[in-house]
mmCIF file of C-alpha atoms in Angstrom:
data_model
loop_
_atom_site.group_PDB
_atom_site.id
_atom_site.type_symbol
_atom_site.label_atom_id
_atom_site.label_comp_id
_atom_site.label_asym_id
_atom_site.label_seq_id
_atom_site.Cartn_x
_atom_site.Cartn_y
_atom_site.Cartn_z
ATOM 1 C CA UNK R 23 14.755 46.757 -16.534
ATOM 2 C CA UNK R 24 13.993 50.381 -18.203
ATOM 3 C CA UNK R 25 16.598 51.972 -16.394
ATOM 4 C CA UNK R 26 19.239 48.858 -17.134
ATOM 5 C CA UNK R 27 18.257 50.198 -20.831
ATOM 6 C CA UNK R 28 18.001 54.116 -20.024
ATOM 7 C CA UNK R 29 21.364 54.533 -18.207
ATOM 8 C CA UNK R 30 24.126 52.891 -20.454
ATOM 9 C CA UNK R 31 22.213 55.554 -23.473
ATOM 10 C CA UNK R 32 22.907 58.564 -21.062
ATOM 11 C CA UNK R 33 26.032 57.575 -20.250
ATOM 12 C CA UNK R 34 27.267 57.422 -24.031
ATOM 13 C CA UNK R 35 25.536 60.443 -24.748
ATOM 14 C CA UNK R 36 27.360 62.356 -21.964
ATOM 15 C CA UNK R 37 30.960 60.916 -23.473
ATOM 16 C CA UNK R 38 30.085 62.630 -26.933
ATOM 17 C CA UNK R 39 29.618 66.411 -25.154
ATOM 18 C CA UNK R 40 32.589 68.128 -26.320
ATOM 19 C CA UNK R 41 33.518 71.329 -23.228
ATOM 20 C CA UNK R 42 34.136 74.786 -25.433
ATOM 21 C CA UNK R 43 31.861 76.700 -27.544
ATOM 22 C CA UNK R 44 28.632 75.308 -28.039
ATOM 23 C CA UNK R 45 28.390 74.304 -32.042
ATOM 24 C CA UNK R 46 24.916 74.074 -33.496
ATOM 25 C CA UNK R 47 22.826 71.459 -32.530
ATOM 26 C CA UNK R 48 23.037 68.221 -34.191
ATOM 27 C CA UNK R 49 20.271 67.749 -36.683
ATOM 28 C CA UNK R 50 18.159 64.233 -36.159
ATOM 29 C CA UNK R 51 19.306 61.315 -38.588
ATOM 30 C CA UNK R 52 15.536 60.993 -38.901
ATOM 31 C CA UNK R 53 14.038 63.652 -40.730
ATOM 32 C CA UNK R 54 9.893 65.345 -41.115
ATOM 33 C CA UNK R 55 9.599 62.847 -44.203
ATOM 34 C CA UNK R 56 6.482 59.816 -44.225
ATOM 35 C CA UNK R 57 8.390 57.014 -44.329
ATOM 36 C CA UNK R 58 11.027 58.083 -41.753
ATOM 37 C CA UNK R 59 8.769 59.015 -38.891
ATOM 38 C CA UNK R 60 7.156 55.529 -39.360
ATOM 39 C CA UNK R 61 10.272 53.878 -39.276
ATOM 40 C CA UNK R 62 10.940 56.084 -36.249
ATOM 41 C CA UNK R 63 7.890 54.781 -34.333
ATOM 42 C CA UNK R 64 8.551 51.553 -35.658
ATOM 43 C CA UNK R 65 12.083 51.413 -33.777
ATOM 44 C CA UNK R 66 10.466 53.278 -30.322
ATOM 45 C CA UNK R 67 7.746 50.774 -30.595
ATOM 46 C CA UNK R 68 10.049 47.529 -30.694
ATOM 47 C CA UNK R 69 11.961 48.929 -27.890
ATOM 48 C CA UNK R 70 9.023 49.034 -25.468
ATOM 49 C CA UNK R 71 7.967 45.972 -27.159
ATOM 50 C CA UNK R 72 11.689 44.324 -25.740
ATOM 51 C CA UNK R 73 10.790 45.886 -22.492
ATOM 52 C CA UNK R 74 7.146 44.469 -21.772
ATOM 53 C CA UNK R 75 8.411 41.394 -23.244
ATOM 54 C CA UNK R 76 11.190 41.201 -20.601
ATOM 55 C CA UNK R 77 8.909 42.325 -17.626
ATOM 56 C CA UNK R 78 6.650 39.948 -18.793
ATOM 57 C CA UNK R 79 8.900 36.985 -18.673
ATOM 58 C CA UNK R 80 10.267 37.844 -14.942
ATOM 59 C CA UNK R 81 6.681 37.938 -13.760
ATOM 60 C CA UNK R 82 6.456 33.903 -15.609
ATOM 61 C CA UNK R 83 8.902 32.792 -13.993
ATOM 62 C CA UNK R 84 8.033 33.943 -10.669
ATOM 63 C CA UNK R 85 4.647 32.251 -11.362
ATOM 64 C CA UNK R 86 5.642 29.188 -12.510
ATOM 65 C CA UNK R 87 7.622 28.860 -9.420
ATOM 66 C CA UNK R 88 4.852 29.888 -6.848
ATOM 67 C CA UNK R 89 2.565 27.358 -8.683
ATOM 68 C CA UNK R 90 5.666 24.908 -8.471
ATOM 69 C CA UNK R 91 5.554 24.880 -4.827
ATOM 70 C CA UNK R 92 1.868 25.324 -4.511
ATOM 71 C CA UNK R 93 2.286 21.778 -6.207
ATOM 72 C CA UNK R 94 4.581 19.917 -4.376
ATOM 73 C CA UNK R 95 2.753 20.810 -1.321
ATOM 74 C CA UNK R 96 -0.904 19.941 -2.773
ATOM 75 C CA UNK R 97 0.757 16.487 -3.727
ATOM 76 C CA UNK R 98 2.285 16.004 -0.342
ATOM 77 C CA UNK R 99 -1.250 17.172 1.303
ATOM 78 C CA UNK R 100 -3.222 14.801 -1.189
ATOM 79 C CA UNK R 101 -0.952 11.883 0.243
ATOM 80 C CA UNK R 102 -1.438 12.966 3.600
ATOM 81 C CA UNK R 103 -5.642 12.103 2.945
ATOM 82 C CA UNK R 104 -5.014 9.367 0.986
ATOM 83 C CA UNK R 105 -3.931 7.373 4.211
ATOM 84 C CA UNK R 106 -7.009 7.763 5.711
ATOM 85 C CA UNK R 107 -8.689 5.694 2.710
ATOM 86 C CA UNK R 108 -11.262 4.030 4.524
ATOM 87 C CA UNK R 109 -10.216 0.730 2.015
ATOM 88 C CA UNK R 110 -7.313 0.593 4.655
ATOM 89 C CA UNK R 111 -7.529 -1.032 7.535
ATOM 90 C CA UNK R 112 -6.734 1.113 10.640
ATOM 91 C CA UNK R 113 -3.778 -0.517 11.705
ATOM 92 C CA UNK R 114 -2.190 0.017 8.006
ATOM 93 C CA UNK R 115 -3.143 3.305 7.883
ATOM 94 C CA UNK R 116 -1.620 4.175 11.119
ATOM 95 C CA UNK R 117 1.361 3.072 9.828
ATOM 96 C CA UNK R 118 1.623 4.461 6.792
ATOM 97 C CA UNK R 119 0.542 7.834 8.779
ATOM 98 C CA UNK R 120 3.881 7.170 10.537
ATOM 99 C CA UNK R 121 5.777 6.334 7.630
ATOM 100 C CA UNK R 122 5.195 9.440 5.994
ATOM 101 C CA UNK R 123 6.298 11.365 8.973
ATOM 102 C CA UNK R 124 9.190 9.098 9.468
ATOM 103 C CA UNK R 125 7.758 8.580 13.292
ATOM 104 C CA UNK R 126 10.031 5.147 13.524
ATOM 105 C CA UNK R 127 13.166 4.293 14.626
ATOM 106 C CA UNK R 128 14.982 3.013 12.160
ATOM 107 C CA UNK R 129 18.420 4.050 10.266
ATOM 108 C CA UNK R 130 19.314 7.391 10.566
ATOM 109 C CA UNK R 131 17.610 7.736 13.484
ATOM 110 C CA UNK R 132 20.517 5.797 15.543
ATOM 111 C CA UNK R 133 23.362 6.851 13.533
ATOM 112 C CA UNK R 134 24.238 9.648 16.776
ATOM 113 C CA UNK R 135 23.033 7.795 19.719
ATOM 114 C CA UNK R 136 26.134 6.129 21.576
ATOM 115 C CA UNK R 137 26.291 2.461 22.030
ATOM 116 C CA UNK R 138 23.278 2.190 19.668
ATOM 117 C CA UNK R 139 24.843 3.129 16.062
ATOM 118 C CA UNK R 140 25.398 -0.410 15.016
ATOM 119 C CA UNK R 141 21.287 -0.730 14.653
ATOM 120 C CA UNK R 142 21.534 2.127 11.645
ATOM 121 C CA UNK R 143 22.688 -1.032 9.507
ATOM 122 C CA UNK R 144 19.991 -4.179 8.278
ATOM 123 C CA UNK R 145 20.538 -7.192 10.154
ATOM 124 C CA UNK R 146 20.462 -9.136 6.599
ATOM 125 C CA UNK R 147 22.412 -7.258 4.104
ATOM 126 C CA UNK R 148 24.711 -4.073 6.321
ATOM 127 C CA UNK R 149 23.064 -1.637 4.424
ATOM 128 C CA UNK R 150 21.478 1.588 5.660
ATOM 129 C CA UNK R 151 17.795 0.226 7.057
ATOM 130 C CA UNK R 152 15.328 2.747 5.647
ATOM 131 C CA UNK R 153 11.620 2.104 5.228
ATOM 132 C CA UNK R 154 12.909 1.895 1.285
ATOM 133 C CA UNK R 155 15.285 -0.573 2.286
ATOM 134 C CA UNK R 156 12.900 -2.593 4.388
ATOM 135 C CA UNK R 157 9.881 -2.278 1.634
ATOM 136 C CA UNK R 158 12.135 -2.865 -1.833
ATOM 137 C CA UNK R 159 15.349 -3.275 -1.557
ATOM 138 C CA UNK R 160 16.957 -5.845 1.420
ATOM 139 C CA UNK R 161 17.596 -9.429 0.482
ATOM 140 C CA UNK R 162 15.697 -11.067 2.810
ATOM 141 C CA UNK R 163 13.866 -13.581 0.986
ATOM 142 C CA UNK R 164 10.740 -13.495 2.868
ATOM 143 C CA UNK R 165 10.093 -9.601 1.366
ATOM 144 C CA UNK R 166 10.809 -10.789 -2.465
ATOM 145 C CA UNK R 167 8.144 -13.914 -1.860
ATOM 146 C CA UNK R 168 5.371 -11.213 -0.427
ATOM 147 C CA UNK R 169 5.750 -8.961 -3.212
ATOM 148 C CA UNK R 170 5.475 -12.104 -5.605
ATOM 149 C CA UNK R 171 2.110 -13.205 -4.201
ATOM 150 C CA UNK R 172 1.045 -10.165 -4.304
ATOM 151 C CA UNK R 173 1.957 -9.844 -8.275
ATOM 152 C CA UNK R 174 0.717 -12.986 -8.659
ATOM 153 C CA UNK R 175 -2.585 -12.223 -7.236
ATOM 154 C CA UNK R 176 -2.861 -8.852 -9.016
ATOM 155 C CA UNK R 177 -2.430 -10.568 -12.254
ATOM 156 C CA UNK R 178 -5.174 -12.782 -12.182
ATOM 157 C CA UNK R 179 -7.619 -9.015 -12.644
ATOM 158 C CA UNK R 180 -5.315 -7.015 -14.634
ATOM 159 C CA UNK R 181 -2.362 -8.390 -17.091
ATOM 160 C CA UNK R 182 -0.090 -5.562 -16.351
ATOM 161 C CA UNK R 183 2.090 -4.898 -12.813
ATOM 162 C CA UNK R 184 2.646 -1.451 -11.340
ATOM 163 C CA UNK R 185 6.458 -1.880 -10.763
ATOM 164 C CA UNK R 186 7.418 -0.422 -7.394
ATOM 165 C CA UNK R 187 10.359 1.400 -8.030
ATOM 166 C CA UNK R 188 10.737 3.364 -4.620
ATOM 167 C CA UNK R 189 8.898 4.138 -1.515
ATOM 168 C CA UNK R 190 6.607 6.754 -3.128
ATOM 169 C CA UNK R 191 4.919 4.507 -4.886
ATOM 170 C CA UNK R 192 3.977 2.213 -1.507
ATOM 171 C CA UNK R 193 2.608 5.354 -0.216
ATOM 172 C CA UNK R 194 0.516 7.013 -2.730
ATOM 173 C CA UNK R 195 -0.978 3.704 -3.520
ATOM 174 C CA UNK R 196 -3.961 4.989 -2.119
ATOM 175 C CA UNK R 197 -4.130 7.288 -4.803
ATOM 176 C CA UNK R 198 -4.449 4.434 -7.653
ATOM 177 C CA UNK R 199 -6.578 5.593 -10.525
ATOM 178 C CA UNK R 200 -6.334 2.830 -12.681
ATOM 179 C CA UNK R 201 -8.255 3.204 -16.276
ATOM 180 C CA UNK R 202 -9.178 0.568 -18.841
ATOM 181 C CA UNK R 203 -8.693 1.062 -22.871
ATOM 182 C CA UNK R 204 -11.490 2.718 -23.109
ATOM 183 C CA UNK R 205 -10.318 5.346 -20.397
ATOM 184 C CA UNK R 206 -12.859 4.027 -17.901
ATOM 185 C CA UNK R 207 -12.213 4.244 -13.992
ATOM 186 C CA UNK R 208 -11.686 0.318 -12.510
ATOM 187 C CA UNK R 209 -12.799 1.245 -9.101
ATOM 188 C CA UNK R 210 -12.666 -2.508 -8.336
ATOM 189 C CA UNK R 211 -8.968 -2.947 -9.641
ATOM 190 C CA UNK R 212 -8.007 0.098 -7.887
ATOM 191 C CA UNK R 213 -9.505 -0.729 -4.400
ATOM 192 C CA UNK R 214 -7.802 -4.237 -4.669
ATOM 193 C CA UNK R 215 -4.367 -2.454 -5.849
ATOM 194 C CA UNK R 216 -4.758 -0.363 -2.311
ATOM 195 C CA UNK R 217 -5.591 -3.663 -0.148
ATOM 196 C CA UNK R 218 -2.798 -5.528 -1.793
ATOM 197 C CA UNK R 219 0.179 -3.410 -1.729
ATOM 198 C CA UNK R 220 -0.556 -1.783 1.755
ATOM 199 C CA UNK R 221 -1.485 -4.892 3.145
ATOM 200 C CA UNK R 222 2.010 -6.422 1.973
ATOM 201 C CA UNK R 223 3.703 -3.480 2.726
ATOM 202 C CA UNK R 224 2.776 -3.825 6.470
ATOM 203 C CA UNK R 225 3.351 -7.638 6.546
ATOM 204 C CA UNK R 226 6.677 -6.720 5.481
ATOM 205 C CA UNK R 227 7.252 -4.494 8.128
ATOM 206 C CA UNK R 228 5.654 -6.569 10.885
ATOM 207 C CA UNK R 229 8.250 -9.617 9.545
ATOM 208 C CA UNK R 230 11.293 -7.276 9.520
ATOM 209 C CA UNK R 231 10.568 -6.144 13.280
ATOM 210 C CA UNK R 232 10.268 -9.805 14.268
ATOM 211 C CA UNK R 233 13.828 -10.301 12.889
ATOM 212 C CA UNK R 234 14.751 -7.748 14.736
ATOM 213 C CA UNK R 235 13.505 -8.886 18.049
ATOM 214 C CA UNK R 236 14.992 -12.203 17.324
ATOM 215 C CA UNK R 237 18.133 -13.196 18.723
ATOM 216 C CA UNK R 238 19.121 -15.963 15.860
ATOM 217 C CA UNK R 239 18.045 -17.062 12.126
ATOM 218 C CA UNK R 240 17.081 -20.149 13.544
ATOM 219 C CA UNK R 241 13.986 -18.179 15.147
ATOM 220 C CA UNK R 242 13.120 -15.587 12.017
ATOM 221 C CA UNK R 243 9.480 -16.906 9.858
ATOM 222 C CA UNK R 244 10.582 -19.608 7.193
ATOM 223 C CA UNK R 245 9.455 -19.076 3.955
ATOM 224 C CA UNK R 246 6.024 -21.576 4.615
ATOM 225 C CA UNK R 247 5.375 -19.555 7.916
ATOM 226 C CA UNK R 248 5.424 -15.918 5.651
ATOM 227 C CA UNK R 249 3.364 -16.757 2.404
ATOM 228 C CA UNK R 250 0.589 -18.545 5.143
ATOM 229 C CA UNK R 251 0.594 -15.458 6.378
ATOM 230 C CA UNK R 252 0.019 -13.623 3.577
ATOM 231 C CA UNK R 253 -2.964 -15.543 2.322
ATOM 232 C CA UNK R 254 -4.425 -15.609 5.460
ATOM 233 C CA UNK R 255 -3.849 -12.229 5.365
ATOM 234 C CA UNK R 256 -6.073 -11.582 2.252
ATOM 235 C CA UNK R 257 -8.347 -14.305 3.148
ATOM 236 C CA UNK R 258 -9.074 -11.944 6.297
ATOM 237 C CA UNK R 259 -9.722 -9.147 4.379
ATOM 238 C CA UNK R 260 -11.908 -10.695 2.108
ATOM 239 C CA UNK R 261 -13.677 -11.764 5.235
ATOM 240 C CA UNK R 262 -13.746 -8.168 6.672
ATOM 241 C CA UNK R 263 -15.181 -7.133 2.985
ATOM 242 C CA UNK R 264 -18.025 -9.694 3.306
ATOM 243 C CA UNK R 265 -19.431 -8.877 6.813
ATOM 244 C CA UNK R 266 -19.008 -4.691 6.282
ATOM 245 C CA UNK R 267 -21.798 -5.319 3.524
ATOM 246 C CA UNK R 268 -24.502 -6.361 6.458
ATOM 247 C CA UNK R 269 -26.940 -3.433 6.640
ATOM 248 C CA UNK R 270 -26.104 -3.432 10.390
ATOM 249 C CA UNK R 271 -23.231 -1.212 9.907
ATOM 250 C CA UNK R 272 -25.936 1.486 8.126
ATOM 251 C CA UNK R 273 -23.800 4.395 7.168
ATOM 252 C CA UNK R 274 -20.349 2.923 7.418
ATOM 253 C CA UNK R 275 -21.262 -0.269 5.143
ATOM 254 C CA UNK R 276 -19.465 -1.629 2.092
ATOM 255 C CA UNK R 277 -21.750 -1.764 -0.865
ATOM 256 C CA UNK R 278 -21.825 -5.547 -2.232
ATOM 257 C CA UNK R 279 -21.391 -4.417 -5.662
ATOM 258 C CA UNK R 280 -18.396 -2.978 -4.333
ATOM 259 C CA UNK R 281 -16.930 -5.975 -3.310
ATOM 260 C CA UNK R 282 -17.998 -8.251 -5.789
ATOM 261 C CA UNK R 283 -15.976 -5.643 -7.975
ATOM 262 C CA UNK R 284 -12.804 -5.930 -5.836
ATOM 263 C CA UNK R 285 -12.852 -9.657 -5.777
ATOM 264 C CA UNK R 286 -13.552 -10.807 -8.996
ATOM 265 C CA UNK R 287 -11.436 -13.158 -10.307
ATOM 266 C CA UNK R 288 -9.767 -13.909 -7.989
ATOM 267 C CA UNK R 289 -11.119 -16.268 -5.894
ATOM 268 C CA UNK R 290 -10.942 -20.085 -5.417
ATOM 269 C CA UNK R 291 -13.850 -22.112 -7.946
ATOM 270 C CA UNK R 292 -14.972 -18.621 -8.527
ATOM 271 C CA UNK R 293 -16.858 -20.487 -11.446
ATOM 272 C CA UNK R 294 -18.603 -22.423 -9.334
ATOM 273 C CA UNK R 295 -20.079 -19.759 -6.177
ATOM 274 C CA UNK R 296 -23.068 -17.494 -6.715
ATOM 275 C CA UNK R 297 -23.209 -14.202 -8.379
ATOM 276 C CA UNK R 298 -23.248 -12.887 -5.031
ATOM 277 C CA UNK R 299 -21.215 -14.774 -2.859
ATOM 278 C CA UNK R 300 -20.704 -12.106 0.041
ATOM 279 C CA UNK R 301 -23.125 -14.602 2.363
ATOM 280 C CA UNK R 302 -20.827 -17.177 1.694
ATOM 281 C CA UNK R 303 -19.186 -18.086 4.380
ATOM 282 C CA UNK R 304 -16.266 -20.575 2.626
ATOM 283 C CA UNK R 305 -15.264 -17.861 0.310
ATOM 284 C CA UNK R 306 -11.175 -17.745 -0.129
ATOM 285 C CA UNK R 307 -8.861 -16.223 -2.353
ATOM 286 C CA UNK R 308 -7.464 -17.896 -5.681
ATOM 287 C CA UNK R 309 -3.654 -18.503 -4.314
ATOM 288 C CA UNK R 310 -5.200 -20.361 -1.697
ATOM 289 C CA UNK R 311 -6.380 -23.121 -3.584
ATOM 290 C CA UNK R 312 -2.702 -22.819 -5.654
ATOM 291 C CA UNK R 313 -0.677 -22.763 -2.401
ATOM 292 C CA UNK R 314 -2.952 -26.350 -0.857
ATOM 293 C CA UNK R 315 -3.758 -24.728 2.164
ATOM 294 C CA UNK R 316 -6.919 -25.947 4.242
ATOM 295 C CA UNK R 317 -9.912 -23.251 6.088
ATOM 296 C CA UNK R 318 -8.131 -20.405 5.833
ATOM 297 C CA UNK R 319 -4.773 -20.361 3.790
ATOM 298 C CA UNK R 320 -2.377 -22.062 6.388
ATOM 299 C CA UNK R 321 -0.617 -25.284 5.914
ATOM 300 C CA UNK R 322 -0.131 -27.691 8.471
ATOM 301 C CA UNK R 323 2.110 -26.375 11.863
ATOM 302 C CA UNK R 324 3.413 -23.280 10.166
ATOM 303 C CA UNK R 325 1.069 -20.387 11.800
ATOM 304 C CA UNK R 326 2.541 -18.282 13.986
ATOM 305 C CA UNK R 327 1.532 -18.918 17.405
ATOM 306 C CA UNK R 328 -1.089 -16.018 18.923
ATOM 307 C CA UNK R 329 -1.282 -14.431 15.396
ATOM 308 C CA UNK R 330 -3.661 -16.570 13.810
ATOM 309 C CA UNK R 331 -4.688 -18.788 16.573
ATOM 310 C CA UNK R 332 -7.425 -16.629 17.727
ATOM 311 C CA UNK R 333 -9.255 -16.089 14.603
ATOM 312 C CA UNK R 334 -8.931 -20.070 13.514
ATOM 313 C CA UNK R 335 -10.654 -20.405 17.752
ATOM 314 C CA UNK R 336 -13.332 -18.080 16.644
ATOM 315 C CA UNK R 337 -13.762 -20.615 13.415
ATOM 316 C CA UNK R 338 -14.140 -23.254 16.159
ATOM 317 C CA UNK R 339 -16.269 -21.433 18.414
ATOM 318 C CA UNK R 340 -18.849 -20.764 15.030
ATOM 319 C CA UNK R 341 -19.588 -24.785 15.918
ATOM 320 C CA UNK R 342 -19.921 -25.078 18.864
ATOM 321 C CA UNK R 343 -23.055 -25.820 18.577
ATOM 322 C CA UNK R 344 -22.275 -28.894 16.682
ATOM 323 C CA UNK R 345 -20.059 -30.268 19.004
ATOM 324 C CA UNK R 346 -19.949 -31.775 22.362
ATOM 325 C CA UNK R 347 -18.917 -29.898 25.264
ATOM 326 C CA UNK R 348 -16.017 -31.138 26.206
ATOM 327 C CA UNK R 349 -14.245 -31.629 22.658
ATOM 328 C CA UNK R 350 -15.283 -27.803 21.988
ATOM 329 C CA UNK R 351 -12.857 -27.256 25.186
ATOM 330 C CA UNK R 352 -10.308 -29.460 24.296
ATOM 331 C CA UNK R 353 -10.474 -27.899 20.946
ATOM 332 C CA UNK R 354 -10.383 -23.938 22.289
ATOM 333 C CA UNK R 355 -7.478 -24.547 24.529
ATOM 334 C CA UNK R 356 -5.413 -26.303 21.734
ATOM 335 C CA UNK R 357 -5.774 -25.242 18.173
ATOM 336 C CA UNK R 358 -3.011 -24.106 16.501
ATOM 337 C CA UNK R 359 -3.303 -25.497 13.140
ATOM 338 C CA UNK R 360 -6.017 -25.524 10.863
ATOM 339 C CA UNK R 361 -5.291 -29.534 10.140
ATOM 340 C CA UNK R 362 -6.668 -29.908 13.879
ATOM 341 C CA UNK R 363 -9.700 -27.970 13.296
ATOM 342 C CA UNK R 364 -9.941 -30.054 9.726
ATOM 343 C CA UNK R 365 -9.574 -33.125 11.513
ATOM 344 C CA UNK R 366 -12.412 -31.713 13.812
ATOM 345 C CA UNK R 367 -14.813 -30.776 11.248
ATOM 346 C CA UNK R 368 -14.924 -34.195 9.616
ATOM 347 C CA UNK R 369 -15.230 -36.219 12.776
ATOM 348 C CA UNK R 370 -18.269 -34.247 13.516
ATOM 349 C CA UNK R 371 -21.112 -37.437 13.046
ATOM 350 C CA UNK R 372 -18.899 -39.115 15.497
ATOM 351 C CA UNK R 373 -18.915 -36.313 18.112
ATOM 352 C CA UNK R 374 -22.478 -36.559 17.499
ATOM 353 C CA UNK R 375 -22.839 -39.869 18.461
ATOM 354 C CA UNK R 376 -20.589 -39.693 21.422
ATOM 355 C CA UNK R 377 -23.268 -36.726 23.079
ATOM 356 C CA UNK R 378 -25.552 -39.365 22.254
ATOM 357 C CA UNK R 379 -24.251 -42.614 23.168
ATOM 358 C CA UNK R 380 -21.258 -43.229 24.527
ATOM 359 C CA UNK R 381 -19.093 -40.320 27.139
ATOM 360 C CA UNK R 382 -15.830 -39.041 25.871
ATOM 361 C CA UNK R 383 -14.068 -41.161 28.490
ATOM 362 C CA UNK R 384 -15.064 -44.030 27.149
ATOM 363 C CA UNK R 385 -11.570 -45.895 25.305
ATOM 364 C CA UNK R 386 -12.072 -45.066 21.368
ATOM 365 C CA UNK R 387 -9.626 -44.957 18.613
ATOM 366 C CA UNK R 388 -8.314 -41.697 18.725
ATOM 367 C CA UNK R 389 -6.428 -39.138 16.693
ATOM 368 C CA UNK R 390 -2.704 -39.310 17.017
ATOM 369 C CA UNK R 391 -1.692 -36.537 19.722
ATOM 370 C CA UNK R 392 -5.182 -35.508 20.404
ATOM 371 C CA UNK R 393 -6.487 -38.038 23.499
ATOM 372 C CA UNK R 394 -10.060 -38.751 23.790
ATOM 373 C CA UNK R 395 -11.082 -37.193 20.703
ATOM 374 C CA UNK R 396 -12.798 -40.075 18.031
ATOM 375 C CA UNK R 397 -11.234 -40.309 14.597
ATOM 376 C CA UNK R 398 -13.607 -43.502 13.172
ATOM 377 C CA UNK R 399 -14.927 -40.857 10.734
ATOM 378 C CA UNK R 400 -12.002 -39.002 9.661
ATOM 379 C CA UNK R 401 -11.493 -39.320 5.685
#
């Protein structure tokens, strides 16, 4: 910068240098008087003033741009962690990991294999099928109804909805750091916020690659098949919260204040369970009781068969105890709908009296579709 400044002044200088006899020198404009040497430091002074002030804003700017991409990186790296929120589950987590590092095939990632370009395109709507796409944007009505729950749910704690306007804010979710008018943390608002919208987000995902596997419409989850799903979802992590307070877990358990935070209100008769419900076994969201479901959040036939099956047969096997031997078989080999299990539960003084009295063989009124199993006590 000086010598921008220095050379253009030695170049004039030169032009004015008449060849010939050498005159007398030129006397200074500024003379031995006060006021003129101070005005004469006053104009050298401003000049390196100019020049400190222009060094000084080159060095600026190449800070503010080192500490602009020290940013952007310390955000990406603070994502990065924020997947491993233990709040996740691992199966989430893993793949939001992959999101982030765009580890799955979709879109783009066919658009130069031959034969295969036509997958690039959503089955549903022809557009480009990015994780965006997939997450916010395709018209598939099952992702609109998940999101819906979710806002539904998420209202019911906190009056205002975090609008997801892109995939950044599905993946930083983990970061939530919601605050209340007083500018206090709501570390159970925020943990919920994180177990909603991942959980969603992954629901989505897992219902957009069974489309995709699918060879027709006819064979895609209906609308009653996805929100089930949903609920019993949440209903599962709400179970998961529960049993990670047990001091068995020592170091790696949930504290029940904790999850009494996360949970509140939103729960089914909240009003009417214990301040501290987590040894509660019948403990279910609030949409469950709004949707009519039964146990666990499903309506009658619309669970997806080997999804939910297995925890609604560990449900079953919690009683056997209670039952005889050979309806806890018949019941194990062929629940697939909470109604059955329902059905089960209420015959149960009957079942009773059959270990009792009377074998299973024997002919009694049955339920419909269900042989040899008593129904006398059904309600």
């Amino acid at each position: 910068m000086q010598f921008a400044i220095v050379t253009p002044s030695i170049v004039e200088t030169y032009k004015l240098l008449k060849s010939g006899n050498p005159s007398a020198p030129l006397l200074s404009a500024f003379g031995p008087g006060g006021w003129k040497v101070r005005v004469n430091c006053m104009w050298f002074g401003s000049l390196m003033m100019s020049l400190v002030a222009a060094l000084f804003s080159i060095h600026c700017k190449q800070w503010l741009d080192g500490y602009g991409v020290e940013l952007a990186f310390a955000g990406s790296a603070n994502i990065w962690k924020a997947t491993l929120n233990k709040d996740v589950r691992r199966t989430v987590r893993t793949y939001l990991w992959k999101t982030l590092h765009r580890a799955y095939k979709i879109g783009k990632y066919w658009q130069n294999i031959t034969g295969w370009e036509q997958r690039e395109k959503c089955q549903v709507c022809g557009e480009e099928e990015s994780m965006e796409h997939i997450l916010l944007e395709c018209e598939e009505p099952g992702r609109k109804m998940v999101w819906d729950l979710a806002e539904k749910l998420w209202r019911m704690k906190v009056d205002r909805w975090p609008e997801l306007k892109n995939i950044g804010a599905v993946l930083a979710c983990t970061m939530a750091d919601f605050k209340d008018l007083e500018g206090k943390k709501m570390g159970g608002a925020n943990r919920l916020y994180r177990i909603l919208i991942t959980e969603s987000a992954h629901l989505i995902w897992r219902m957009r690659n069974k489309r995709f596997g699918e060879a027709t419409e006819e064979t895609w989850p209906k609308e009653n098949e996805i929100r089930n799903l949903w609920i019993a979802s949440m209903n599962q992590r709400l179970d998961l919260d529960k049993a990670m307070t047990s001091k068995k877990f020592e170091k790696k358990a949930i504290s029940r204040t904790k999850v009494l935070q996360t949970w509140r209100n939103t729960l089914k008769d909240e009003k009417n369970l214990p301040d501290d419900w987590t040894n509660v076994r019948e403990v279910l969201t609030a949409l469950s009781d709004m949707l009519g479901d039964l146990l666990r959040g499903l309506l009658q036939g619309t669970s997806l068969k080997g999804l939910m099956e297995h925890e609604e047969k560990l449900d079953v096997h919690e009683l056997g105890d209670e039952l005889d031997a050979n309806s806890l078989n018949w019941l194990m080999e062929h629940t697939q709908s909470e109604d059955v299990y329902q059905e089960a539960l209420r015959a149960e003084p009957e079942y009773r009296r059959c270990r009792s009295a009377a074998p299973l063989s024997t002919p009694l009124k049955t339920i419909p579709g269900t042989p040899g199993l008593p129904s006398t006590s059904v309600v």
